mmCIF file of C-alpha atoms in Angstrom:
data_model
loop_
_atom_site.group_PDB
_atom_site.id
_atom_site.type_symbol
_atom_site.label_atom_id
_atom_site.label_comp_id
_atom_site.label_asym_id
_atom_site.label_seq_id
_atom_site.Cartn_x
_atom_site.Cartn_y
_atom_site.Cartn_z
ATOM 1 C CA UNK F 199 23.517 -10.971 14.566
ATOM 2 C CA UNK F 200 21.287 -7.493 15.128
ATOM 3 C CA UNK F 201 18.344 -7.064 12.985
ATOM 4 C CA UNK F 202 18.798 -3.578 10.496
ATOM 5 C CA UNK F 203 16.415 -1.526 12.721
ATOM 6 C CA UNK F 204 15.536 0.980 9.246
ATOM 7 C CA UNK F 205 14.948 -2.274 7.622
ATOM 8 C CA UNK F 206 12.994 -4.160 10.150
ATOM 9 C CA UNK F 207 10.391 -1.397 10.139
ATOM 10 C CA UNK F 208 10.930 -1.397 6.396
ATOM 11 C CA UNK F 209 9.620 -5.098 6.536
ATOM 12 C CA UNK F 210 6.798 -4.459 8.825
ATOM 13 C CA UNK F 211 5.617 -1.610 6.710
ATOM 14 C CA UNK F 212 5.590 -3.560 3.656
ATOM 15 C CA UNK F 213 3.892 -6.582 5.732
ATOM 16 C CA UNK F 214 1.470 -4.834 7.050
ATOM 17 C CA UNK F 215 0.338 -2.541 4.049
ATOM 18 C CA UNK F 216 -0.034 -6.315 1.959
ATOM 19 C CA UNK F 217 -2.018 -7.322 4.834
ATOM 20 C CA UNK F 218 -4.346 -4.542 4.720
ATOM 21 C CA UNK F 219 -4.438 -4.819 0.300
ATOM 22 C CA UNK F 220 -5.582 -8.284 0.829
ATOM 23 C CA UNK F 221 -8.275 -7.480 3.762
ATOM 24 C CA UNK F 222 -9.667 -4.696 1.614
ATOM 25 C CA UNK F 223 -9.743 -7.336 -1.966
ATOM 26 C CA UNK F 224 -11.855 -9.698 0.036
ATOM 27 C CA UNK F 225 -14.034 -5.981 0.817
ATOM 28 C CA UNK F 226 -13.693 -7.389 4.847
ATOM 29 C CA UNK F 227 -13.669 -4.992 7.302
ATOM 30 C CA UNK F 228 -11.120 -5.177 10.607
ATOM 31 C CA UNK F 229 -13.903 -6.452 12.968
ATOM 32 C CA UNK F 230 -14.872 -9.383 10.513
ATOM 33 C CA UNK F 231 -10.845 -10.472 10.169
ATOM 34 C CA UNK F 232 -10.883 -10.686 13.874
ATOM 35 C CA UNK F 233 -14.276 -12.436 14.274
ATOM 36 C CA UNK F 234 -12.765 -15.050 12.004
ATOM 37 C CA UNK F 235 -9.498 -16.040 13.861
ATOM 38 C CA UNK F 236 -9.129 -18.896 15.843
ATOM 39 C CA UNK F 237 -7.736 -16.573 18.883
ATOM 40 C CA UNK F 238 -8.629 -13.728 19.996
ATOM 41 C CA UNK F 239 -7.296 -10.574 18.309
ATOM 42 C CA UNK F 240 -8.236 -7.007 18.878
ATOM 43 C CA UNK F 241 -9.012 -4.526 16.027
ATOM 44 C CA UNK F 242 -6.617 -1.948 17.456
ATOM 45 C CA UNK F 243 -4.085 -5.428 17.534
ATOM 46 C CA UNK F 244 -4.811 -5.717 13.715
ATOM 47 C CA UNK F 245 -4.375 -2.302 12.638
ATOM 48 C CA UNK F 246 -1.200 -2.229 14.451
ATOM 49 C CA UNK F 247 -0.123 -4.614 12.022
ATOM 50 C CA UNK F 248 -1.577 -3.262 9.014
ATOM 51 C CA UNK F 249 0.210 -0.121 9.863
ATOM 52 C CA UNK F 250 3.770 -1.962 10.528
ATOM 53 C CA UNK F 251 3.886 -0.050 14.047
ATOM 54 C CA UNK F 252 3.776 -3.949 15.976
ATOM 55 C CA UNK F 253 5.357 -7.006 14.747
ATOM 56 C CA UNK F 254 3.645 -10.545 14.595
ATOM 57 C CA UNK F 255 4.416 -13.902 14.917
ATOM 58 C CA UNK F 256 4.348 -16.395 12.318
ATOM 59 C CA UNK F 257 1.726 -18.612 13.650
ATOM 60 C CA UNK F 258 -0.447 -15.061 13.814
ATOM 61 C CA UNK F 259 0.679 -14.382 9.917
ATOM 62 C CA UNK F 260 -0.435 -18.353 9.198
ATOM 63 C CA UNK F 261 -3.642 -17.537 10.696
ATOM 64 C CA UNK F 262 -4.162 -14.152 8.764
ATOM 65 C CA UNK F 263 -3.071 -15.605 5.565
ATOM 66 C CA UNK F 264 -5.667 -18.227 6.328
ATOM 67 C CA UNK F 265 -8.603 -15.861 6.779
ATOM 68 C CA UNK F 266 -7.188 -13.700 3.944
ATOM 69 C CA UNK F 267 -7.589 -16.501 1.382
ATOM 70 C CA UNK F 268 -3.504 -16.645 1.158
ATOM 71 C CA UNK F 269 -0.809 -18.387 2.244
ATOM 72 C CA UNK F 270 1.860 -16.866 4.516
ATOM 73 C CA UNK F 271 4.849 -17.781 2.301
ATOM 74 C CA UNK F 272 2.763 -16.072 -1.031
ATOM 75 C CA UNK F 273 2.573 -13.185 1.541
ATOM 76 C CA UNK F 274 6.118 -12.892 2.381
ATOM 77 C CA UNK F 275 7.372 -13.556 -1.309
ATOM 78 C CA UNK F 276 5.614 -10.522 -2.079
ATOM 79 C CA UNK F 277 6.385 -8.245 0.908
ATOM 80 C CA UNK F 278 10.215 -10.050 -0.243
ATOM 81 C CA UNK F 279 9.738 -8.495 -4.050
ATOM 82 C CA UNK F 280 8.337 -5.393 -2.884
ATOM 83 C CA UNK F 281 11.371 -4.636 -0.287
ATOM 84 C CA UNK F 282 14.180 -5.897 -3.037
ATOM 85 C CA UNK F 283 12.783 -3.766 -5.932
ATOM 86 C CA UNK F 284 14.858 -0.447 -7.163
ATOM 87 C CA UNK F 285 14.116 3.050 -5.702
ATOM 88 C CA UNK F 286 10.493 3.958 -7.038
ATOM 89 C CA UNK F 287 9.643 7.312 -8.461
ATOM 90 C CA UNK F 288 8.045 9.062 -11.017
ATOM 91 C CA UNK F 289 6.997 12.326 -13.149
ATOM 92 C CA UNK F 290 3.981 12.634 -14.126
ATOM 93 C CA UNK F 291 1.825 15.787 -15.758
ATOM 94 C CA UNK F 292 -0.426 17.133 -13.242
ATOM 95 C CA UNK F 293 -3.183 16.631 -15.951
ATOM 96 C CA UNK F 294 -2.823 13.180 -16.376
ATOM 97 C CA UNK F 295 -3.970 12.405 -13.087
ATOM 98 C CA UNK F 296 -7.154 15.323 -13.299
ATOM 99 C CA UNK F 297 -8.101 14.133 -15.857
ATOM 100 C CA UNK F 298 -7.912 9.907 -15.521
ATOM 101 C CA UNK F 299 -11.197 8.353 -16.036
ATOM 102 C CA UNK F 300 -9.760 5.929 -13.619
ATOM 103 C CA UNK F 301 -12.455 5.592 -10.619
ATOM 104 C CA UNK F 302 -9.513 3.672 -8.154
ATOM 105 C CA UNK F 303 -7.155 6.698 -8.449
ATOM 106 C CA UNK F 304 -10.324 8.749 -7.313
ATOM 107 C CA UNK F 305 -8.665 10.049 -4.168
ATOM 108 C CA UNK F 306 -5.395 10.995 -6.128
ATOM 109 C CA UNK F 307 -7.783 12.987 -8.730
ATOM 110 C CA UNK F 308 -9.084 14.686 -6.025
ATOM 111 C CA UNK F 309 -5.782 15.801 -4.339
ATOM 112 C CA UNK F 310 -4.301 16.202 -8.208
ATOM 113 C CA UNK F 311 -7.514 19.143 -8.720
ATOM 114 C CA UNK F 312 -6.789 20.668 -5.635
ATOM 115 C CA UNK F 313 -3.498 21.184 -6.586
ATOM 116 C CA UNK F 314 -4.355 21.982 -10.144
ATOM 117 C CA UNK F 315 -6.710 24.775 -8.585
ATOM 118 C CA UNK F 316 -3.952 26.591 -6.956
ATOM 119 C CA UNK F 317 -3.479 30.275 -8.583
ATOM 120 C CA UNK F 318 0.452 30.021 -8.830
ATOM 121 C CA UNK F 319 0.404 26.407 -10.566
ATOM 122 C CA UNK F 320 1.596 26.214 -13.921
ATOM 123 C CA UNK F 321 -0.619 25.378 -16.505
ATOM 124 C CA UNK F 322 0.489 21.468 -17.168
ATOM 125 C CA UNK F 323 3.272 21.160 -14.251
ATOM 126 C CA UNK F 324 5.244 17.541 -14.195
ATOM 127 C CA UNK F 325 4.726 16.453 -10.653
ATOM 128 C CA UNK F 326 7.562 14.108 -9.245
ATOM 129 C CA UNK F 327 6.690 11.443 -7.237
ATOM 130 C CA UNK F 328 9.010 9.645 -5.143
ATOM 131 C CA UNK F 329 8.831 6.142 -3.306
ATOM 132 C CA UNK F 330 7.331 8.092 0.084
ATOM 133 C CA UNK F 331 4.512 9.843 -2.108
ATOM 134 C CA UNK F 332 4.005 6.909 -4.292
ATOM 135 C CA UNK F 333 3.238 4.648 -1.151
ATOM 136 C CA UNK F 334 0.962 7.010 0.266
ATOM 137 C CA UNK F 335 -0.686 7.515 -3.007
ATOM 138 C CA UNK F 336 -1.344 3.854 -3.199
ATOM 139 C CA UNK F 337 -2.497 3.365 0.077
ATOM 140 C CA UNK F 338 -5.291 6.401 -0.770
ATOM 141 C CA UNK F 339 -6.210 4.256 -3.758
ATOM 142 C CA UNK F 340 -6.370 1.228 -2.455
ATOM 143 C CA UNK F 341 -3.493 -0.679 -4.459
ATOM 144 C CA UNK F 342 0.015 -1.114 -4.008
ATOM 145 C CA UNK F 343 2.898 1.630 -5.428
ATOM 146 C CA UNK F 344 3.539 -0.867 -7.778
ATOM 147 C CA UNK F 345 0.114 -0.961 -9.372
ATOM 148 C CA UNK F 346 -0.613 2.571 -8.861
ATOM 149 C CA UNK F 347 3.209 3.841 -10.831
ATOM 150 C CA UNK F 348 2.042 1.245 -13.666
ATOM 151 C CA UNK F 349 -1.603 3.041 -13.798
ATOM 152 C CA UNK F 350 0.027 6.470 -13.796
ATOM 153 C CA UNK F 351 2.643 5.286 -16.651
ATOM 154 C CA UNK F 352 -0.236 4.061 -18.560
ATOM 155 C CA UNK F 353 -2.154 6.712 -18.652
ATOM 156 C CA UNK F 354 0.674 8.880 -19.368
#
């Protein structure tokens, strides 16, 4: 039986953007996550994975989980909720986000002013934000889609 290639990457995405969450919670940097392994592992080797562009092997996840302060199955429950979820979007006022006292969605304040700047904006336009965006988004802020649509919805 053939592996779905749209969602194999799918999975490695998911994988590998959890990987990276739980690197940056414990505030390590690539070169420390490497430095503690048992084997040798490059930092272009980890990003690879944190950017779902390679694939590992379980006995590498074990070991990552390991250093990570997590286990390998609470990893892949996770990446396992994440990929079964329904279709995330979301509108959202353009000021809500300018004006969130919110210092993790920072880097989406900064892109939400920018846009906010333009000349030909409207003066409160609903921005829609689909999974693609809402990934990204997260990603800038540091947190998963899933946390950053619940901030957005609460501060809406």
């Amino acid at each position: 039986m053939a592996v779905d290639p749209d969602f194999d990457q799918a999975f490695r995405d998911a994988l590998g953007e959890r990987l990276r969450l739980l690197r940056r919670a414990r505030q390590l940097r690539r070169e420390e996550v490497c430095a503690m392994l048992h084997n040798d592992l490059s930092i272009g080797t980890l990003g690879s994975y944190e950017s779902g562009a390679r694939r590992l092997t379980v006995s590498r996840l074990v070991e990552l989980c390991e250093v990570l302060g997590t286990t390998a199955h609470e990893v892949l429950a996770q990446v396992h909720r994440d990929l079964r979820r329904p279709e995330l979007s979301l509108r959202v006022r353009l000021k809500v986000i300018t004006q969130t006292q919110d210092p993790e969605l920072g880097p989406l304040q900064a892109w939400a002013l920018a846009r906010a700047s333009d000349e030909h904006a409207a003066p409160d336009p609903m921005i829609e934000m689909d999974e693609v965006t809402l990934r990204q988004a997260a990603v800038l802020c540091g947190m998963t889609p899933l946390q950053l649509l619940r901030r957005l919805q609460e501060a809406d």
